Coordinates of C-alpha atoms in Angstrom, one line a residue:
M1417 CA 33.2 2.8 234.3
N1418 CA 29.8 2.5 236.0
G1419 CA 26.8 4.7 235.5
Q1420 CA 27.8 7.1 238.3
N1421 CA 31.2 7.8 236.9
T1422 CA 29.7 8.4 233.4
A1423 CA 27.2 10.8 234.8
A1424 CA 29.8 12.7 236.7
G1425 CA 31.2 14.0 233.4
P1426 CA 34.5 15.8 233.1
A1427 CA 35.2 15.6 236.8
A1428 CA 35.2 11.8 236.7
V1429 CA 37.3 11.8 233.6
E1430 CA 39.9 14.0 235.3
V1431 CA 40.0 11.8 238.4
L1432 CA 40.4 8.6 236.3
V1433 CA 43.1 10.2 234.2
Q1434 CA 45.0 11.2 237.4
E1435 CA 44.7 7.7 238.8
E1436 CA 45.9 6.1 235.6
A1437 CA 48.7 8.5 235.2
A1438 CA 50.2 7.2 238.5
R1439 CA 50.1 3.6 237.2
P1440 CA 53.2 2.2 235.4
R1441 CA 52.8 2.0 231.6
Y1442 CA 53.7 -1.3 229.9
E1443 CA 52.1 -0.7 226.5
S1444 CA 53.8 0.9 223.6
R1445 CA 52.8 4.4 222.5
G1446 CA 53.4 3.7 218.8
R1447 CA 55.9 5.4 216.6
E1448 CA 56.4 9.1 217.3
R1449 CA 57.0 10.6 213.8
R1450 CA 60.3 12.2 213.0
S1451 CA 62.0 11.4 216.3
S1452 CA 64.4 8.8 214.9
S1453 CA 65.7 11.2 212.3
V1454 CA 66.4 14.2 214.6
P1455 CA 69.7 14.2 216.5
L1456 CA 69.5 13.6 220.2
D1457 CA 70.9 16.9 221.3
L1458 CA 68.4 18.8 219.1
R1459 CA 65.5 16.7 220.5
R1460 CA 66.6 17.6 224.1
Q1461 CA 66.9 21.2 223.2
R1462 CA 63.5 21.2 221.6
S1463 CA 61.9 19.5 224.6
A1464 CA 63.5 22.0 227.0
S1465 CA 62.3 25.0 225.0
S1466 CA 58.9 23.6 223.8
S1467 CA 57.0 25.9 226.3
L1468 CA 58.2 29.1 224.6
V1469 CA 59.5 29.1 221.0
Q1470 CA 60.9 32.4 219.7
P1471 CA 60.1 33.1 216.0
L1472 CA 62.9 33.3 213.6
P1473 CA 64.0 36.7 212.2
L1474 CA 62.5 37.8 209.0
G1475 CA 64.2 36.4 205.9
V1476 CA 65.9 33.6 207.9
Q1477 CA 64.7 30.1 206.8
L1478 CA 65.8 26.7 208.0
P1479 CA 67.3 24.4 205.3
P1480 CA 65.1 21.4 204.4
V1481 CA 66.0 18.2 206.3
Q1482 CA 65.4 15.0 204.4
L1483 CA 63.9 12.3 206.6
P1484 CA 64.9 8.7 206.1
V1485 CA 61.7 7.2 207.6
S1486 CA 58.9 9.8 207.3
G1487 CA 57.5 10.6 203.9
R1488 CA 57.7 14.3 204.4
T1489 CA 60.5 16.9 205.1
L1490 CA 61.1 19.3 207.9
G1491 CA 62.2 22.9 207.8
R1492 CA 60.0 23.8 204.7
H1493 CA 58.5 27.2 204.4
V1494 CA 54.9 27.5 203.0
S1495 CA 53.0 30.8 202.9
L1496 CA 49.2 30.7 203.5
G1497 CA 48.5 32.6 200.4
P1498 CA 46.8 35.9 199.5
G1499 CA 43.6 35.1 201.3
W1500 CA 45.4 35.5 204.7
E1501 CA 46.8 38.9 203.8
L1502 CA 43.3 40.5 204.0
N1503 CA 42.4 43.0 206.6
K1504 CA 39.9 42.2 209.3
E1505 CA 37.0 43.7 207.5
G1506 CA 37.7 41.7 204.3
V1507 CA 37.9 38.5 206.3
A1508 CA 34.7 39.3 208.2
Q1509 CA 32.9 39.9 204.9
Q1510 CA 34.0 36.5 203.5
Q1511 CA 33.0 34.7 206.6
Q1512 CA 29.6 36.4 206.7
Q1513 CA 29.0 35.4 203.1
Y1514 CA 29.4 31.6 203.8
S1515 CA 28.1 31.3 207.3
D1516 CA 24.8 32.3 208.9
E1517 CA 26.2 31.8 212.4
P1518 CA 29.5 33.6 212.8
S1519 CA 32.0 32.1 215.1
T1520 CA 33.9 33.9 217.9
S1521 CA 36.6 35.0 215.5
Q1522 CA 34.1 36.3 213.0
A1523 CA 32.3 38.4 215.6
A1524 CA 35.7 39.8 216.7
A1525 CA 36.7 40.6 213.1
A1526 CA 33.4 42.2 212.4
A1527 CA 33.6 44.5 215.4
S1528 CA 35.7 47.6 215.6
P1529 CA 39.4 47.0 216.1
P1530 CA 40.3 46.6 219.8
A1531 CA 42.1 49.3 221.6
E1532 CA 44.9 47.0 222.7
V1533 CA 46.1 43.5 222.1
P1534 CA 45.1 41.0 224.9
P1535 CA 48.1 40.4 227.2
Q1536 CA 48.4 36.7 226.4
Y1537 CA 48.8 37.4 222.7
Q1538 CA 51.6 40.0 223.2
G1539 CA 55.2 39.1 222.3
P1540 CA 55.6 35.4 221.4
G1541 CA 51.8 34.9 221.8
V1542 CA 50.0 31.7 222.7
Q1543 CA 51.1 28.4 221.3
E1544 CA 48.8 25.3 221.0
R1545 CA 50.0 21.7 220.5
V1546 CA 48.2 19.5 217.9
R1547 CA 48.8 15.8 218.0
C1548 CA 47.4 13.2 215.6
H1549 CA 47.0 9.4 216.1
A1550 CA 46.2 6.9 213.4
V1551 CA 44.8 4.0 215.4
A1552 CA 42.5 1.9 213.1
D1553 CA 41.4 1.4 209.6
S1554 CA 38.1 3.1 210.3
F1555 CA 35.6 3.9 213.0
D1556 CA 32.0 2.7 213.5
R1557 CA 30.5 6.2 213.2
Y1558 CA 27.2 5.4 215.1
A1559 CA 28.9 3.6 217.9
L1560 CA 31.4 6.5 218.1
Q1561 CA 28.6 9.1 218.4
D1562 CA 27.1 7.2 221.3
A1563 CA 30.4 6.8 223.0
V1564 CA 31.3 10.5 222.7
L1565 CA 27.9 11.7 223.8
R1566 CA 28.0 9.3 226.8
R1567 CA 31.4 10.6 227.9
E1568 CA 31.4 14.3 226.9
G1569 CA 27.8 15.3 226.3
S1570 CA 28.6 17.6 223.3
L1571 CA 29.2 16.7 219.7
Q1572 CA 29.4 18.4 216.3
A1573 CA 28.9 16.1 213.3
Y1574 CA 30.2 16.7 209.8
A1575 CA 30.4 14.4 206.7
E1576 CA 33.7 12.7 207.6
V1577 CA 34.5 13.9 211.2
L1578 CA 33.0 14.2 214.6
I1579 CA 34.1 17.1 216.9
S1580 CA 34.0 17.0 220.6
D1581 CA 35.0 19.6 223.2
F1582 CA 37.0 18.4 226.3
H1583 CA 36.6 20.6 229.4
R1584 CA 39.2 20.2 232.1
V1585 CA 38.4 20.7 235.8
G1586 CA 39.7 24.0 237.2
D1587 CA 40.5 25.3 233.7
S1588 CA 38.4 27.7 231.7
S1589 CA 40.0 26.7 228.4
T1590 CA 38.4 24.1 226.2
S1591 CA 40.3 21.5 224.2
S1592 CA 39.0 19.9 221.0
V1593 CA 39.0 16.3 219.8
F1594 CA 38.4 15.4 216.1
Y1595 CA 37.4 11.8 215.3
F1596 CA 37.8 11.1 211.6
D1597 CA 36.0 8.2 209.9
F1598 CA 39.2 6.8 208.4
G1599 CA 40.6 5.8 211.8
V1600 CA 42.4 9.0 212.9
V1601 CA 42.0 11.1 216.0
V1602 CA 43.4 14.7 216.4
F1603 CA 43.8 16.3 219.8
W1604 CA 44.2 20.0 220.4
Q1605 CA 46.1 21.1 223.6
L1606 CA 45.7 17.9 225.6
S1607 CA 48.3 16.0 227.6
K1608 CA 49.5 12.6 226.5
E1609 CA 47.8 10.9 229.5
I1610 CA 44.4 12.4 228.6
E1611 CA 44.9 11.5 224.9
Q1612 CA 45.6 7.8 225.8
Y1613 CA 42.6 7.8 228.1
I1614 CA 40.3 9.0 225.4
L1615 CA 41.7 6.6 222.9
R1616 CA 41.3 3.7 225.3
E1617 CA 37.9 4.6 226.9
V1618 CA 36.1 6.3 224.0
A1619 CA 37.6 5.3 220.7
Q1620 CA 38.8 1.7 221.4
S1621 CA 35.4 0.1 221.4
C1622 CA 34.4 1.9 218.1
M1623 CA 37.5 0.9 216.0
V1624 CA 37.2 -1.2 212.9
A1625 CA 40.3 -3.3 212.4
P1626 CA 42.3 -1.6 215.2
L1627 CA 46.1 -1.4 214.9
L1628 CA 48.5 -2.7 217.4
P1629 CA 50.3 -0.1 219.5
A1630 CA 53.6 -0.7 217.6
Q1631 CA 51.7 -0.2 214.3
R1632 CA 50.1 3.1 215.1
E1633 CA 51.4 6.4 213.5
T1634 CA 51.6 9.7 215.4
D1635 CA 52.3 13.2 214.0
R1636 CA 52.2 16.6 215.6
M1637 CA 52.2 20.3 214.8
R1638 CA 52.2 23.6 216.7
V1639 CA 49.9 26.6 216.1
Q1640 CA 51.1 30.0 217.4
Y1641 CA 48.6 32.9 217.8
T1642 CA 50.2 36.4 218.0
S1643 CA 49.2 40.0 217.4
A1644 CA 51.2 40.5 214.2
P1645 CA 52.2 37.2 212.6
K1646 CA 53.6 36.5 209.2
H1647 CA 51.1 33.9 208.1
H1648 CA 53.2 30.9 207.1
I1649 CA 54.1 27.3 208.2
E1650 CA 57.8 26.6 209.0
N1651 CA 59.4 23.8 211.0
D1652 CA 55.9 22.4 212.0
L1653 CA 55.0 25.8 213.4
L1654 CA 51.9 27.5 212.0
A1655 CA 51.7 31.2 212.8
L1656 CA 48.2 32.9 212.8
H1657 CA 46.6 36.1 214.1
Y1658 CA 45.1 35.8 217.5
R1659 CA 41.6 36.6 216.2
F1660 CA 41.6 33.0 214.8
A1661 CA 42.4 31.4 218.2
D1662 CA 38.8 30.3 218.8
D1663 CA 37.7 29.7 215.2
P1664 CA 36.5 26.1 214.8
Q1665 CA 36.8 26.2 211.0
V1666 CA 40.5 27.0 211.3
K1667 CA 41.0 24.0 213.6
L1668 CA 39.0 21.8 211.3
A1669 CA 41.1 22.7 208.3
I1670 CA 44.4 22.1 210.1
S1671 CA 43.1 18.9 211.6
F1672 CA 41.8 17.5 208.3
A1673 CA 45.2 18.0 206.6
L1674 CA 47.2 16.6 209.5
A1675 CA 44.9 13.6 209.8
Q1676 CA 45.2 12.8 206.0
S1677 CA 49.0 13.1 206.3
T1678 CA 49.1 10.7 209.3
K1679 CA 46.9 8.1 207.5
L1680 CA 49.2 8.4 204.5
S1681 CA 52.2 7.8 206.8
L1682 CA 50.6 4.5 207.9
L1683 CA 50.2 3.4 204.3
E1684 CA 53.8 4.4 203.6
E1685 CA 55.0 2.2 206.4
R1686 CA 53.1 -0.7 205.0
T1687 CA 54.6 -0.1 201.6
R1688 CA 58.1 0.1 203.0
A1689 CA 57.5 -3.2 204.9
L1690 CA 56.4 -4.9 201.7
G1691 CA 59.3 -3.4 199.8
R1692 CA 61.8 -4.8 202.3
Q1693 CA 60.3 -8.3 201.7
L1694 CA 60.6 -8.0 198.0
S1695 CA 64.1 -6.4 198.0
R1696 CA 65.9 -9.7 198.6
L1697 CA 64.4 -11.4 195.6
P1698 CA 66.3 -9.5 192.9
V1699 CA 69.5 -10.0 194.9
A1700 CA 68.9 -13.7 195.0
M1701 CA 68.1 -13.8 191.3
A1702 CA 71.4 -12.0 190.5
Q1703 CA 73.5 -14.3 192.7
T1704 CA 71.9 -17.7 191.9
G1705 CA 70.0 -17.1 188.7
D1706 CA 66.9 -18.6 190.2
I1707 CA 63.9 -17.5 192.3
P1708 CA 64.1 -18.5 195.9
V1709 CA 60.3 -18.5 196.4
S1710 CA 57.5 -20.6 195.1
E1711 CA 54.7 -19.4 192.9
R1712 CA 52.4 -19.6 195.8
Q1713 CA 54.5 -17.1 197.8
I1714 CA 54.7 -14.8 194.8
M1715 CA 50.9 -14.8 194.6
K1716 CA 50.8 -13.9 198.3
H1717 CA 53.1 -10.9 197.7
V1718 CA 50.8 -9.9 194.8
G1719 CA 47.8 -10.0 197.1
D1720 CA 49.6 -7.9 199.8
L1721 CA 50.6 -5.3 197.2
F1722 CA 47.0 -5.2 195.9
L1723 CA 45.6 -4.6 199.4
V1724 CA 48.0 -1.7 200.1
Q1725 CA 47.4 -0.2 196.6
Q1726 CA 43.6 -0.5 197.2
A1727 CA 44.0 1.3 200.6
V1728 CA 45.9 4.1 198.9
N1729 CA 43.3 4.4 196.1
L1730 CA 40.5 4.6 198.7
L1731 CA 42.5 7.2 200.6
G1732 CA 42.8 9.1 197.4
K1733 CA 39.1 9.9 197.8
V1734 CA 39.7 11.0 201.4
L1735 CA 42.6 13.2 200.2
D1736 CA 40.2 15.3 198.0
T1737 CA 39.1 18.6 199.5
P1738 CA 36.4 17.7 202.1
D1739 CA 32.9 19.1 201.6
S1740 CA 33.1 20.9 205.0
I1741 CA 36.2 22.7 203.7
T1742 CA 34.7 23.4 200.3
A1743 CA 31.6 25.1 201.9
A1744 CA 33.8 27.2 204.2
P1745 CA 35.1 30.7 203.3
D1746 CA 37.9 31.0 200.8
H1747 CA 40.6 31.7 203.4
I1748 CA 39.7 28.4 205.2
G1749 CA 40.1 26.5 201.9
S1750 CA 43.4 28.3 201.3
L1751 CA 44.6 27.3 204.8
Y1752 CA 43.7 23.7 204.2
K1753 CA 45.6 23.6 200.9
S1754 CA 48.6 25.3 202.4
V1755 CA 48.8 22.8 205.3
A1756 CA 48.4 19.9 202.8
E1757 CA 51.1 21.4 200.6
Y1758 CA 53.4 21.8 203.6
L1759 CA 52.8 18.1 204.5
E1760 CA 53.5 17.1 200.8
I1761 CA 50.4 14.9 200.7
H1762 CA 49.9 14.8 197.0
G1763 CA 53.6 14.4 196.2
R1764 CA 53.8 11.5 198.7
V1765 CA 50.8 9.8 197.0
Q1766 CA 52.5 10.1 193.6
L1767 CA 55.6 8.6 195.1
L1768 CA 53.6 5.7 196.5
N1769 CA 52.1 5.1 193.1
D1770 CA 55.6 5.0 191.5
R1771 CA 56.7 2.5 194.1
F1772 CA 53.7 0.4 193.4
S1773 CA 54.5 0.4 189.7
V1774 CA 58.1 -0.8 190.4
M1775 CA 57.0 -3.6 192.8
Q1776 CA 54.2 -4.6 190.4
E1777 CA 56.7 -4.9 187.5
L1778 CA 59.0 -7.0 189.7
L1779 CA 56.2 -9.3 190.7
D1780 CA 55.0 -9.7 187.1
I1781 CA 58.6 -10.7 186.1
L1782 CA 58.7 -13.2 189.0
R1783 CA 55.3 -14.6 188.2
S1784 CA 56.2 -15.0 184.6
H1785 CA 59.4 -16.7 185.4
A1786 CA 57.6 -19.0 187.9
Q1787 CA 55.1 -19.9 185.3
K1788 CA 57.8 -20.7 182.7
S1789 CA 59.6 -22.8 185.2
Y1790 CA 56.4 -24.7 185.9
Y1791 CA 55.8 -25.3 182.2
S1792 CA 59.4 -26.4 181.8
Q1793 CA 59.0 -28.9 184.6
L1794 CA 55.8 -30.1 183.1
E1795 CA 57.4 -30.4 179.7
A1796 CA 60.3 -32.4 181.2
A1797 CA 57.9 -34.7 182.9
V1798 CA 56.0 -35.4 179.7
M1799 CA 59.2 -36.1 177.8
W1800 CA 60.4 -38.4 180.6
L1801 CA 57.1 -40.3 180.4
V1802 CA 57.4 -40.5 176.6
G1803 CA 60.9 -41.9 176.9
L1804 CA 59.8 -44.4 179.5
C1805 CA 57.0 -45.6 177.2
A1806 CA 59.6 -46.0 174.4
V1807 CA 61.9 -48.1 176.6
V1808 CA 59.0 -50.3 177.7
A1809 CA 58.0 -50.8 174.0
V1810 CA 61.6 -51.8 173.1
F1811 CA 61.6 -54.3 175.9
Q1812 CA 58.3 -55.7 174.7
L1813 CA 59.6 -56.2 171.2
V1814 CA 62.8 -57.9 172.4
F1815 CA 60.8 -60.2 174.7
L1816 CA 58.4 -61.1 171.9
S1817 CA 61.2 -61.8 169.5
F1818 CA 62.7 -64.5 171.7
W1819 CA 59.6 -65.8 173.3
K1820 CA 57.9 -68.8 171.5
P1821 CA 54.6 -70.0 172.7
A1822 CA 53.8 -73.7 173.2
W1823 CA 51.7 -74.0 170.0
R1824 CA 54.7 -72.8 167.9
A1825 CA 57.1 -75.2 169.5
S1826 CA 55.1 -78.2 168.3

C-alpha cells in the first residue's frame, strides 16, 4: 500500500478488503476450533440460525459434550457470580471507585433509569461475534504500535495488549481489535475477510516466529446484550445487560480470557503431536523388547518436550490475572474469572502438566535403557579385545616354543 492509500484511512481499507474478497483464496485459514467434533447437521443448523439465536428456557441446560480434539468442553453453564447481580446503582458506585473517567456504560448506569428499553435490545437483543486467532509466538510491540497507528490512527495501550477501533464505511458502529503480546489477536464483530486483511497487512510484519496457516488456532464466542438477561455463559454464548454493550473493560476481560485459552489450545496441539510421536515407542518395546530409536533421537524428543514445557510455564505467567483486570472494578474481575472458568484454562494447564510428567517418565526410561545398552556394547567390545589379546599371546607362546634361532642351532 502506498502513502496515499495509507492516508485515506478506513475508506482505503474498505476498498482493499472488497477487492481482495473477490479474489480466489488458496491459503489455509487454519483450524477452526470445535468444528470437527460437532455433527454436520448441527453445524448447518447453527450456521443457518447464527443471525438470531433464541435463549433457552429457564432451568433447561444442555448436557456437556466432550470434545476429542479441543481441550475444553461445550454446553457448560457458568454463572458470572454475585457481582453481576447488583443493581445499576451498585455497579455504578463500584465503577466510579476504580475509574476517574467513566465509560459509556458507567455514565448510563449512574444516570436515572431510562423510561424504556432501546428497540434494538428488546426481545432477543443484540448479539456480537468474538473471534480469536493465535498466529505467532509473540508480537514486536513497538513495530505493532507503529503499524496500528499507521493504518487506523487510534490506539489504547495496556501492559500486555494493544486495543484499536475499526470504523467501517457507511456504518456508525465501531468494531474493536485486541493485539496481545503473546501472539494472539481478538476481533469483535468483524467479517472473516476484514480479519484476514488485518492479520496480513497489520500484524504479519510484526510477528515473532509466525505460525504457518495450518498451525494457527482459532476460537470464537458470542456475546448477547438484552434488557433482562440471566448473567451466565452457556454453549459459548455470554448473556449480559445492554448497558455493558459499549463498556471497553467488559470487552477487555472477555478478550483476555479467550486469548489465553486460544494460546493454550496451540500448546495443547503441540503436546498432542509430540505424544503421537512417542506413543509408538512403548508398543515397539512390548513387541520386540528393544528400542527402535537411537539415543540421539531420544535426546531430540527430550529437547522437544522441554521446549513445549517451557512454553507452558511461560504461559503460566500470562494465565495469571492481568494487571489491567486487577485494577478494574470487582465485577470486571469476576467476569474475567467466570470466562476463564468456562474455558477451563487452569484445569487444562494441570492436564498438560500431567501429560508432561508421563512423557518425561517415558523418556527417562528410554534414555536409561539406551545408556545401559551403550554400556553393554562397550563392555562387550572390551571383553572382545581382551579375548583377542589372549589369543594373540597364546599364538606367540606356541610360536616361540617351536622357533629356534640360528645361534641355538649351532
